[in-house]
mmCIF file of C-alpha atoms and ligand atoms in Angstrom:
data_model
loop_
_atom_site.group_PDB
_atom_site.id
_atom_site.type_symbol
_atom_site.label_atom_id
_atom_site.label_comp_id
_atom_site.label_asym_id
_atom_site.label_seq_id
_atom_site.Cartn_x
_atom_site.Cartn_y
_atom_site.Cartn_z
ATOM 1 C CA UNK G 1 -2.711 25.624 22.563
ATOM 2 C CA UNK G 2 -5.609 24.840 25.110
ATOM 3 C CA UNK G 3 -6.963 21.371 24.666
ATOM 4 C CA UNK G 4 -9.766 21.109 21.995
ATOM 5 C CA UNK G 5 -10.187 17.666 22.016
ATOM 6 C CA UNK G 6 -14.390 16.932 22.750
ATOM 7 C CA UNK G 7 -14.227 12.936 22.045
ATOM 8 C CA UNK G 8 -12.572 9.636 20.928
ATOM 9 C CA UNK G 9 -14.851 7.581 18.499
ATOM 10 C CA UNK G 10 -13.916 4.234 17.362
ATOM 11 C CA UNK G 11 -15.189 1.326 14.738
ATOM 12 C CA UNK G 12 -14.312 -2.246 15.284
ATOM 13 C CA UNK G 13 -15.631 -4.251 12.676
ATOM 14 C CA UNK G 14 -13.640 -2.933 9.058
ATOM 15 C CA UNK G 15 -12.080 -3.659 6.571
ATOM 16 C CA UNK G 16 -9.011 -1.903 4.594
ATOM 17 C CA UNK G 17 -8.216 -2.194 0.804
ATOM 18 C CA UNK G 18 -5.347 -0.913 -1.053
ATOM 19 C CA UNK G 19 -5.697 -0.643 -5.110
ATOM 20 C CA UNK G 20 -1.922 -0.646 -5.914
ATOM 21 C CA UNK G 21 -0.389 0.386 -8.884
ATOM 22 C CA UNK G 22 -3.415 2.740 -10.353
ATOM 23 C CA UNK G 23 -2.583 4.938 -13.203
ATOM 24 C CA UNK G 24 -2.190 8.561 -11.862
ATOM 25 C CA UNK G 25 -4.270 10.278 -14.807
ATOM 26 C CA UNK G 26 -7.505 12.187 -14.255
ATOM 27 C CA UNK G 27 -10.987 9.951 -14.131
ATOM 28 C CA UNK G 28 -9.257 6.998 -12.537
ATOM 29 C CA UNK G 29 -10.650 7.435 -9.200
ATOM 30 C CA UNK G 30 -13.724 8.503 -11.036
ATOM 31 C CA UNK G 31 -14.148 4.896 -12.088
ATOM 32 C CA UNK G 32 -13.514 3.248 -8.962
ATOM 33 C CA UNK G 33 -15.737 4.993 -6.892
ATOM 34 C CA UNK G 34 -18.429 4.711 -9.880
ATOM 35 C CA UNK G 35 -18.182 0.738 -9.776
ATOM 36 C CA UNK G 36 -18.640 0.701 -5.986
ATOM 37 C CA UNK G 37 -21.276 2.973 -5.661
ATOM 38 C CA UNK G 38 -23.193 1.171 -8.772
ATOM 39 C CA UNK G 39 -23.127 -1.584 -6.808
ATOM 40 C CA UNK G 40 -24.053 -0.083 -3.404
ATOM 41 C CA UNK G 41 -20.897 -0.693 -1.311
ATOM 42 C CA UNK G 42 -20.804 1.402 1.720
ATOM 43 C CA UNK G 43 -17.249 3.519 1.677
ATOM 44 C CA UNK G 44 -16.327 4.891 4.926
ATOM 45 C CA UNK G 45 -12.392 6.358 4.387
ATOM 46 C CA UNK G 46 -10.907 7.062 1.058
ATOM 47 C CA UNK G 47 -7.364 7.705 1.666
ATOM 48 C CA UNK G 48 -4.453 8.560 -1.369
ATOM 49 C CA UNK G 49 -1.120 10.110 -0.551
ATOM 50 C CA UNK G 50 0.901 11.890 -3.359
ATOM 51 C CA UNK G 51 2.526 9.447 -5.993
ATOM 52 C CA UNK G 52 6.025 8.739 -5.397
ATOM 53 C CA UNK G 53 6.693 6.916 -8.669
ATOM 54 C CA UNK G 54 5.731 9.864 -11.726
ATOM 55 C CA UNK G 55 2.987 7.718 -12.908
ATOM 56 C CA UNK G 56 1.634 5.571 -10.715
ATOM 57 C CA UNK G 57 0.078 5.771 -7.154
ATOM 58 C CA UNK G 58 -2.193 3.445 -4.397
ATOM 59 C CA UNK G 59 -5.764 3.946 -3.207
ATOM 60 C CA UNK G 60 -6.939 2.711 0.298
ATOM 61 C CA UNK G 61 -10.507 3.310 1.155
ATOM 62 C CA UNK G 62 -12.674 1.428 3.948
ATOM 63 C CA UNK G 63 -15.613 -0.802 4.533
ATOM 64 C CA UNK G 64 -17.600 -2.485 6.879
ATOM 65 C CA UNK G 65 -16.036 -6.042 7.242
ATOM 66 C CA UNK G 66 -18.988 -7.755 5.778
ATOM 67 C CA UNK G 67 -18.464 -5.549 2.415
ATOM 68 C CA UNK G 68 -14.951 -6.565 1.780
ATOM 69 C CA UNK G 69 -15.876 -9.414 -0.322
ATOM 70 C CA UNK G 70 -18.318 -7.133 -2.667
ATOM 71 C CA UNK G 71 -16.023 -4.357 -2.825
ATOM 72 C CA UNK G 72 -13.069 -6.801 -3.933
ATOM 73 C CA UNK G 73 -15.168 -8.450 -6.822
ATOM 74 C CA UNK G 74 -16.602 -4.946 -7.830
ATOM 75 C CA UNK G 75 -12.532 -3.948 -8.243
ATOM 76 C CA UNK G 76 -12.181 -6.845 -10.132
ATOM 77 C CA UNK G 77 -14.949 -6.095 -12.651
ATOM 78 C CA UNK G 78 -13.476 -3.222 -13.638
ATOM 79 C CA UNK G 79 -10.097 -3.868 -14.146
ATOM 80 C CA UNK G 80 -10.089 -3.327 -17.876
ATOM 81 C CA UNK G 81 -11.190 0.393 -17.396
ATOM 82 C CA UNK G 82 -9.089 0.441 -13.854
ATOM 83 C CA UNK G 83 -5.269 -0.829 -14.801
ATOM 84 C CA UNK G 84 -3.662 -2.024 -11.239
ATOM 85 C CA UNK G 85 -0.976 -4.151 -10.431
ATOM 86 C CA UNK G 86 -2.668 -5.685 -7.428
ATOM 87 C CA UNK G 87 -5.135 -5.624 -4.730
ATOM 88 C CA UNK G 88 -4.163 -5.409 -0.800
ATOM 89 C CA UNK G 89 -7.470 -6.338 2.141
ATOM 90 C CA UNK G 90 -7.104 -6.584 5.645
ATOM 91 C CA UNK G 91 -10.491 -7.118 7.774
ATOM 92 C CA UNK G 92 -8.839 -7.427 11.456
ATOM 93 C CA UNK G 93 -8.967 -3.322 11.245
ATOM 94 C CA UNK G 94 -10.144 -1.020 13.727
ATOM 95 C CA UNK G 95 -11.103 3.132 12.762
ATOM 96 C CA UNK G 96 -9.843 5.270 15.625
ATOM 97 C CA UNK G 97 -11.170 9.252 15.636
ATOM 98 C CA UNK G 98 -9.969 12.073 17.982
ATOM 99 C CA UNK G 99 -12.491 14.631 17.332
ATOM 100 C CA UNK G 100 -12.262 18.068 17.941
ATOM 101 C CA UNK G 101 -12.866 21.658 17.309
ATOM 102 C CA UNK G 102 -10.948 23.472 14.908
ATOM 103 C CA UNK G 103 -7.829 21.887 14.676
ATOM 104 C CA UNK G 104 -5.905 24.693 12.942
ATOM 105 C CA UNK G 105 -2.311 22.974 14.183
ATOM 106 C CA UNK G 106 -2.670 19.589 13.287
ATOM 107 C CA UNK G 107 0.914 18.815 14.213
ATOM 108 C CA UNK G 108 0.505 19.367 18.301
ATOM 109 C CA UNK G 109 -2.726 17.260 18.431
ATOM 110 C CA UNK G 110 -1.522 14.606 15.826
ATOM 111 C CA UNK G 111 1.673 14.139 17.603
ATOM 112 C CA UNK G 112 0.070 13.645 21.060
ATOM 113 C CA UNK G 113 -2.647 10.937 19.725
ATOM 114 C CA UNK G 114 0.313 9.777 17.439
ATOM 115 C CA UNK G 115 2.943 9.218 20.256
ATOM 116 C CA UNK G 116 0.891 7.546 22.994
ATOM 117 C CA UNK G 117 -0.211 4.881 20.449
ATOM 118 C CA UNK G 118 2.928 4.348 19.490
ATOM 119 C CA UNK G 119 4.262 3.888 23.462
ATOM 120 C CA UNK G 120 1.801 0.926 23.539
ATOM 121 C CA UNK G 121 3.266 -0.532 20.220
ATOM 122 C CA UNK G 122 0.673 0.061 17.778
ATOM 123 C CA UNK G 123 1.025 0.259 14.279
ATOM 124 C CA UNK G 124 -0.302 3.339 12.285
ATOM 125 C CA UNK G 125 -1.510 1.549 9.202
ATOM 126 C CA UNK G 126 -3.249 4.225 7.539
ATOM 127 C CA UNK G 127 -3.776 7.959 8.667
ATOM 128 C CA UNK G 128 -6.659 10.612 7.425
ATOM 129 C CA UNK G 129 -7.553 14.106 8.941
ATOM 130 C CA UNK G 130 -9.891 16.964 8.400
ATOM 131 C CA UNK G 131 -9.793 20.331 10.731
ATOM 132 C CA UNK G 132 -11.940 18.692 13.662
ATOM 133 C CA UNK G 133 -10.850 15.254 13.116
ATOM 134 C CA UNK G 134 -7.978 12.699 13.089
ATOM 135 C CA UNK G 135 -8.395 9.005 12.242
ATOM 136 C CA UNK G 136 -6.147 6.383 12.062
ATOM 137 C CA UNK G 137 -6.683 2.518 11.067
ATOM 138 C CA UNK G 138 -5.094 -0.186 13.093
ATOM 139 C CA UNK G 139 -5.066 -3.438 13.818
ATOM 140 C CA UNK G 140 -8.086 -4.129 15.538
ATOM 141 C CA UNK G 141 -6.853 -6.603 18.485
ATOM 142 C CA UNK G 142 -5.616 -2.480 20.128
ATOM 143 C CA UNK G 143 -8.968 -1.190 19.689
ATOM 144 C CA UNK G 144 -9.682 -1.085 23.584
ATOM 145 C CA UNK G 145 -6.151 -0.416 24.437
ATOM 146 C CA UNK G 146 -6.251 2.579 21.861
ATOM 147 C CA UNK G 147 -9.204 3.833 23.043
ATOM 148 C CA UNK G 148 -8.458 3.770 26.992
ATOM 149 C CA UNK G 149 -5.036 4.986 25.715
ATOM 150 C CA UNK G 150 -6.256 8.278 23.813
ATOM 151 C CA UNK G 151 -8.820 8.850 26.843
ATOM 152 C CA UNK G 152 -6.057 9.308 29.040
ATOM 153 C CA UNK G 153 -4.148 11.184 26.890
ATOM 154 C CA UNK G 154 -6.263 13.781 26.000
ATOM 155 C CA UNK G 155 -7.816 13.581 29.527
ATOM 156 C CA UNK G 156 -11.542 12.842 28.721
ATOM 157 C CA UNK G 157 -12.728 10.712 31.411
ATOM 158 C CA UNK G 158 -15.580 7.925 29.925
ATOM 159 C CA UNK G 159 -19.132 8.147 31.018
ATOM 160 C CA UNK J 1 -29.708 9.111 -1.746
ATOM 161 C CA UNK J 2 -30.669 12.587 -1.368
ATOM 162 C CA UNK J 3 -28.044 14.877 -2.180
ATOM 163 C CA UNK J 4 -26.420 16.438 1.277
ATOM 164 C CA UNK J 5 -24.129 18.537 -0.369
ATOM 165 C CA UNK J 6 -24.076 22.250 1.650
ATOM 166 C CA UNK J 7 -20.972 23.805 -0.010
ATOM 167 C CA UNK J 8 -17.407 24.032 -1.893
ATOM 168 C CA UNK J 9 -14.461 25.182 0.400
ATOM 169 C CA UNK J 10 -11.193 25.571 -1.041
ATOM 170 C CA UNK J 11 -7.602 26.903 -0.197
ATOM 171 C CA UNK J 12 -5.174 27.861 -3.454
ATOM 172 C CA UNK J 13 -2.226 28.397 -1.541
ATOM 173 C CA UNK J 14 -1.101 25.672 0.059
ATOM 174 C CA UNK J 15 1.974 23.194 -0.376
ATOM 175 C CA UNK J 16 2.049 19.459 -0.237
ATOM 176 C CA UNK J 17 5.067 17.597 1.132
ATOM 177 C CA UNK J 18 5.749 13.590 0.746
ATOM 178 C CA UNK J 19 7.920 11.917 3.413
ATOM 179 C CA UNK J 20 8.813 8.651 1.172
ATOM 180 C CA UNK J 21 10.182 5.555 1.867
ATOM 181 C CA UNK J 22 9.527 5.696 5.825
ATOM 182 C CA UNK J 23 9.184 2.783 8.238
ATOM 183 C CA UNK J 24 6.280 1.207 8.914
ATOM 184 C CA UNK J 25 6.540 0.780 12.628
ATOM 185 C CA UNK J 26 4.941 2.066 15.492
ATOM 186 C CA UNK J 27 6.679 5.722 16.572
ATOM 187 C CA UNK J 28 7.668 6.959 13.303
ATOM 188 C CA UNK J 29 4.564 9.050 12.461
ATOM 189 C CA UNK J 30 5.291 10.750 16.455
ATOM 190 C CA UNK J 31 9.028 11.626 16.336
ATOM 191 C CA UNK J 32 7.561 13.257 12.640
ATOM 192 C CA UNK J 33 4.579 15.119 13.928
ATOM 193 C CA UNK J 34 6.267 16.264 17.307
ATOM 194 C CA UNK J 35 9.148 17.912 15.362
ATOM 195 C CA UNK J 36 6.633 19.537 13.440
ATOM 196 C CA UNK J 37 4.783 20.482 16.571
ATOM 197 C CA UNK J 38 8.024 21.739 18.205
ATOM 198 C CA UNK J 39 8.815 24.168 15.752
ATOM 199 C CA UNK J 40 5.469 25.460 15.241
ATOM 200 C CA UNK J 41 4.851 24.407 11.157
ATOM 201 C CA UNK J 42 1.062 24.857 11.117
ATOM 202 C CA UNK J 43 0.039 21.325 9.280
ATOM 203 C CA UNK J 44 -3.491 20.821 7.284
ATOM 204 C CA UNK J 45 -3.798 17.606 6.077
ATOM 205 C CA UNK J 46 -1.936 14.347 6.916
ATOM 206 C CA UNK J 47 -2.398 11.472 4.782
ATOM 207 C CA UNK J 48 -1.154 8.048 4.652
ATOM 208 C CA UNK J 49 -2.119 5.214 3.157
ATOM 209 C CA UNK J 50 -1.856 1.522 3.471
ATOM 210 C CA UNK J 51 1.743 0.228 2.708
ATOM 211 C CA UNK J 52 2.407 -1.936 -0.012
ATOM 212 C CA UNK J 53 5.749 -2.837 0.589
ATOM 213 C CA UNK J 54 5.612 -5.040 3.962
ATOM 214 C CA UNK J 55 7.952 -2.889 6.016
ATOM 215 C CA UNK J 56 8.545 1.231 4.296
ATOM 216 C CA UNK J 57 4.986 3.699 3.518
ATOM 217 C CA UNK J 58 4.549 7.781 2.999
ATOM 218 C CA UNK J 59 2.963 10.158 5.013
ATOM 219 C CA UNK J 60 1.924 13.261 2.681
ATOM 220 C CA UNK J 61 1.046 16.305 4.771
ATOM 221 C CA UNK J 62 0.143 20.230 3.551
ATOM 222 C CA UNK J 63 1.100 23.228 4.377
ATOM 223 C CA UNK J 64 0.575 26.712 3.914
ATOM 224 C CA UNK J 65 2.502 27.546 1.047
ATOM 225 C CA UNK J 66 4.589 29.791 3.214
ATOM 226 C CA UNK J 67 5.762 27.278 5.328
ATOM 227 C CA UNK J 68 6.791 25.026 3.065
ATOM 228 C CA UNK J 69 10.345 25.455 3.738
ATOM 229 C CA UNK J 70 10.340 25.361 7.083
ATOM 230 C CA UNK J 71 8.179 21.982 7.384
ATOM 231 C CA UNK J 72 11.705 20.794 4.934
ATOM 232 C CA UNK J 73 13.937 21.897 6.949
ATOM 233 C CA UNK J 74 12.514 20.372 10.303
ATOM 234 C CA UNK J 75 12.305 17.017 8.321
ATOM 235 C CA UNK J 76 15.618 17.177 7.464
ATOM 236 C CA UNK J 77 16.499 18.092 11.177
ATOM 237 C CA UNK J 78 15.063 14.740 12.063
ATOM 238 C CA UNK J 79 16.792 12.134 9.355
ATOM 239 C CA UNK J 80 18.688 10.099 12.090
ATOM 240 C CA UNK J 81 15.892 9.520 13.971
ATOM 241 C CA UNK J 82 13.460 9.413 11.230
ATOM 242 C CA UNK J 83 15.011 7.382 8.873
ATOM 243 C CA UNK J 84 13.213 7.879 5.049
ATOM 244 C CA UNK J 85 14.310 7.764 1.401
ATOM 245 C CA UNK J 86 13.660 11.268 0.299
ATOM 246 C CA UNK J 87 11.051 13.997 0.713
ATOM 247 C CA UNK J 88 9.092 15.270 -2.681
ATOM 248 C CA UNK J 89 7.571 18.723 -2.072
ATOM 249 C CA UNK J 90 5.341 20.996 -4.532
ATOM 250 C CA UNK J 91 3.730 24.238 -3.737
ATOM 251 C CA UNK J 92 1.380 25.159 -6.577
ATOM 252 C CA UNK J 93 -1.149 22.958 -4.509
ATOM 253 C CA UNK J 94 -4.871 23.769 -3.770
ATOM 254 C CA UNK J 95 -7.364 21.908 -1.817
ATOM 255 C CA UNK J 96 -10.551 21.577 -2.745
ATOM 256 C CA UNK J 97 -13.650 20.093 -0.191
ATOM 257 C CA UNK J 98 -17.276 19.349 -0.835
ATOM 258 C CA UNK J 99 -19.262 19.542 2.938
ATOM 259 C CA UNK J 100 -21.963 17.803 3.477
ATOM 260 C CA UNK J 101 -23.857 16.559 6.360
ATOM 261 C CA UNK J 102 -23.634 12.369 6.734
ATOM 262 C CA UNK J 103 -22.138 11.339 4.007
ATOM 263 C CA UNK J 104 -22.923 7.840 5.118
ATOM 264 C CA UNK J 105 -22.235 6.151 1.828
ATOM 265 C CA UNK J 106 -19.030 8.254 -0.021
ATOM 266 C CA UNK J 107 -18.861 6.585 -2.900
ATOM 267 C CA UNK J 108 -21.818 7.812 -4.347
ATOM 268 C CA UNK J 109 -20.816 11.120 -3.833
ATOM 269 C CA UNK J 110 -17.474 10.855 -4.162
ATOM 270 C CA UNK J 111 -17.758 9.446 -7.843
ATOM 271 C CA UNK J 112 -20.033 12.373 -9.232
ATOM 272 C CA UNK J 113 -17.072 15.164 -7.394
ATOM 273 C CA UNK J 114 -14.515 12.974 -8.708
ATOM 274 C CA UNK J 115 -15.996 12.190 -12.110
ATOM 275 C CA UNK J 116 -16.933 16.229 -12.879
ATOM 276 C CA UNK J 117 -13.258 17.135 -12.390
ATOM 277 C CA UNK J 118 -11.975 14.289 -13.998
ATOM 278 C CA UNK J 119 -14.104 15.240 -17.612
ATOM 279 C CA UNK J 120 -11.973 19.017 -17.235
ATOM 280 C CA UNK J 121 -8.593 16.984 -16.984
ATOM 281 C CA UNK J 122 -8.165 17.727 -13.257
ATOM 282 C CA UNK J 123 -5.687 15.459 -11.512
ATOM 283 C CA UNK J 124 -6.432 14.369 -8.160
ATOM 284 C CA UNK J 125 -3.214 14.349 -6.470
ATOM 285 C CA UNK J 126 -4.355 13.717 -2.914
ATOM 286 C CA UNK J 127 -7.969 12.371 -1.490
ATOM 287 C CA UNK J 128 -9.038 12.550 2.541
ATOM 288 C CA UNK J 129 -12.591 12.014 3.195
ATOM 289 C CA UNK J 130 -14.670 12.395 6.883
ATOM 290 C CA UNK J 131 -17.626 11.659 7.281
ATOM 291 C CA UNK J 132 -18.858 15.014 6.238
ATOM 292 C CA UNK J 133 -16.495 16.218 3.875
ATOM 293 C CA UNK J 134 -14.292 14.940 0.937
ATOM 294 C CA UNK J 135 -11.088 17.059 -0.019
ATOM 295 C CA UNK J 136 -8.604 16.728 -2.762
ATOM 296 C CA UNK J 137 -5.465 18.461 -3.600
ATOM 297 C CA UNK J 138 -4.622 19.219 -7.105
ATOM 298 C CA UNK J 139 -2.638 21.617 -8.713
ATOM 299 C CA UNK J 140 -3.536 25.558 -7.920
ATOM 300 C CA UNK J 141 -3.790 26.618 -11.564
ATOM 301 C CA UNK J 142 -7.112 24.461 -11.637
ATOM 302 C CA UNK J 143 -8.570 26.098 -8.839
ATOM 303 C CA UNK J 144 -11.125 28.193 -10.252
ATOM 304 C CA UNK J 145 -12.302 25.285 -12.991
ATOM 305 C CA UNK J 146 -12.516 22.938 -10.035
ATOM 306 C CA UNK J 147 -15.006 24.907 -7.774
ATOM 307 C CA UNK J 148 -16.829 26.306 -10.977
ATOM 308 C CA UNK J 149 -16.903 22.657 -11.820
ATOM 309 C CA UNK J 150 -18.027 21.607 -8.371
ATOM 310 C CA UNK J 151 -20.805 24.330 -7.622
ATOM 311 C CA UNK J 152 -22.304 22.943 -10.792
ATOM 312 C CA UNK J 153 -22.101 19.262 -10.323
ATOM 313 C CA UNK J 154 -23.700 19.752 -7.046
ATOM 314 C CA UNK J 155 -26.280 22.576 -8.128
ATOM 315 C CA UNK J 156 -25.554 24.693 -5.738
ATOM 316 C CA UNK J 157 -25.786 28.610 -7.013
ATOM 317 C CA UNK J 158 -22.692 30.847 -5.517
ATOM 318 C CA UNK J 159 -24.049 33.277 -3.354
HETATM 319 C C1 LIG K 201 -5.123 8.027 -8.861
HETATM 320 C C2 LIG K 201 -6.249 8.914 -9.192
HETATM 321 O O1 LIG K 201 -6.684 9.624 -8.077
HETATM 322 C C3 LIG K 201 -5.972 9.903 -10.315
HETATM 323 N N1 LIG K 201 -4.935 10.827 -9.960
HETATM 324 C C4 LIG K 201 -7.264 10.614 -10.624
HETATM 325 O O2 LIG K 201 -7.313 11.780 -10.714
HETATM 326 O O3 LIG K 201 -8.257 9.991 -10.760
HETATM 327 C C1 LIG K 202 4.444 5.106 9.040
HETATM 328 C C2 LIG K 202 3.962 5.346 10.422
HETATM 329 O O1 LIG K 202 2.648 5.821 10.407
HETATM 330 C C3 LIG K 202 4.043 4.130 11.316
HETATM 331 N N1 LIG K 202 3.191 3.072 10.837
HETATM 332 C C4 LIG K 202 3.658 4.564 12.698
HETATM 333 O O2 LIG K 202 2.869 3.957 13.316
HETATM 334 O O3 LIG K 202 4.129 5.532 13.182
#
């Protein structure tokens, strides 16, 4: 599969948080996202795998790093509408985007970005793709070692 | 915020597998993405998000609907060097995606695509935003309700 790879795009300065616990019924999301954008928070990712447990499941979405505090008090307000068991936030987090063309094999392109990260030790924390993009959050203290790292990989020399 | 909506996309026949119970550690998302890879399973979507329990998370990834058992099979191929709890898999999975251009701030529209198929009783089984799209997965048999749902909400008239 010839190389489709046009770029590497990155974001120092976030913040992840993880709404554990949520009930898995329809509208629950609905009211999350409804709280934060009442209240103006700027949401980058919104990331939810399938529920493992039949009832319950976790949300992680994004933020700029100066947010986190707003978007954690705006979760709070709402917990009578939103049951949870708890709240996870991390602000040391770095986005990292391989961007593309049409990705239609995800698994070739994912595995390349996904294996030369993971030579220079770094942790996958959360993962989100679309068919011309893959991102990733990390820790950001690798966000210049990721980057130089993908560059190579994929063979895009930097401006 | 002016709405930047420019269409519904969706897919009806696609399958949704859950790897649960993996280890959180740098390498495990590679040795699952190059079998994948290897054996040619065309993957969609790859999800993860933020794990709650300090050391296992699960990667959900789709599929077409067709290659649902082959994606188990190679997963299964890779248990000793993959080491996860079990693997849930469904197949009566569609994705659904609003595209628009910037969606700088998501939560805005995230809540109004999330609230409108939350009031039919749609269950959101799976979220991945980009900057320019949001897509869910939620069971096929809503397919036609959701994008119904979904040109209304976002006024756009089918062609
Ligand atoms: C957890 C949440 O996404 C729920 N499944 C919903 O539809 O709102
Ligand atoms: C779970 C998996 O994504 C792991 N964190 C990795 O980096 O590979």
């Amino acid at each position: 599969e010839r190389q489709k790879i046009s770029g590497i795009a990155y974001s120092a300065d976030e913040a992840k948080i993880t709404v554990v616990g949520l009930d898995d019924k329809p509208g629950i999301a609905a009211v999350m996202f409804e709280a934060l954008a009442h209240d103006n928070v700027n949401v980058d990712m919104i990331v939810q795998s399938a529920s493992t447990d039949a009832s319950r499941t976790d949300i992680t979405f994004s933020v700029a790093a100066g947010d986190a505090d707003k978007a954690l008090a705006v979760i709070d307000s709402v917990k009578d509408k939103l049951p949870y068991q708890r709240v996870d936030a991390a602000s040391n987090i770095a986005k990292i985007s391989i961007i593309g063309t049409a990705m239609r094999t995800q698994a070739g392109i994912a595995n390349k970005m996904f294996a030369s990260l993971a030579e220079k030790g770094v942790n996958l924390q959360v993962i989100s793709t679309s068919e011309i993009k893959i991102s990733v959050l990390i820790d950001s203290a690798y966000t210049e070692l990721a980057v130089r790292t993908l560059h190579d990989a994929f063979e895009l020399h930097e401006a």
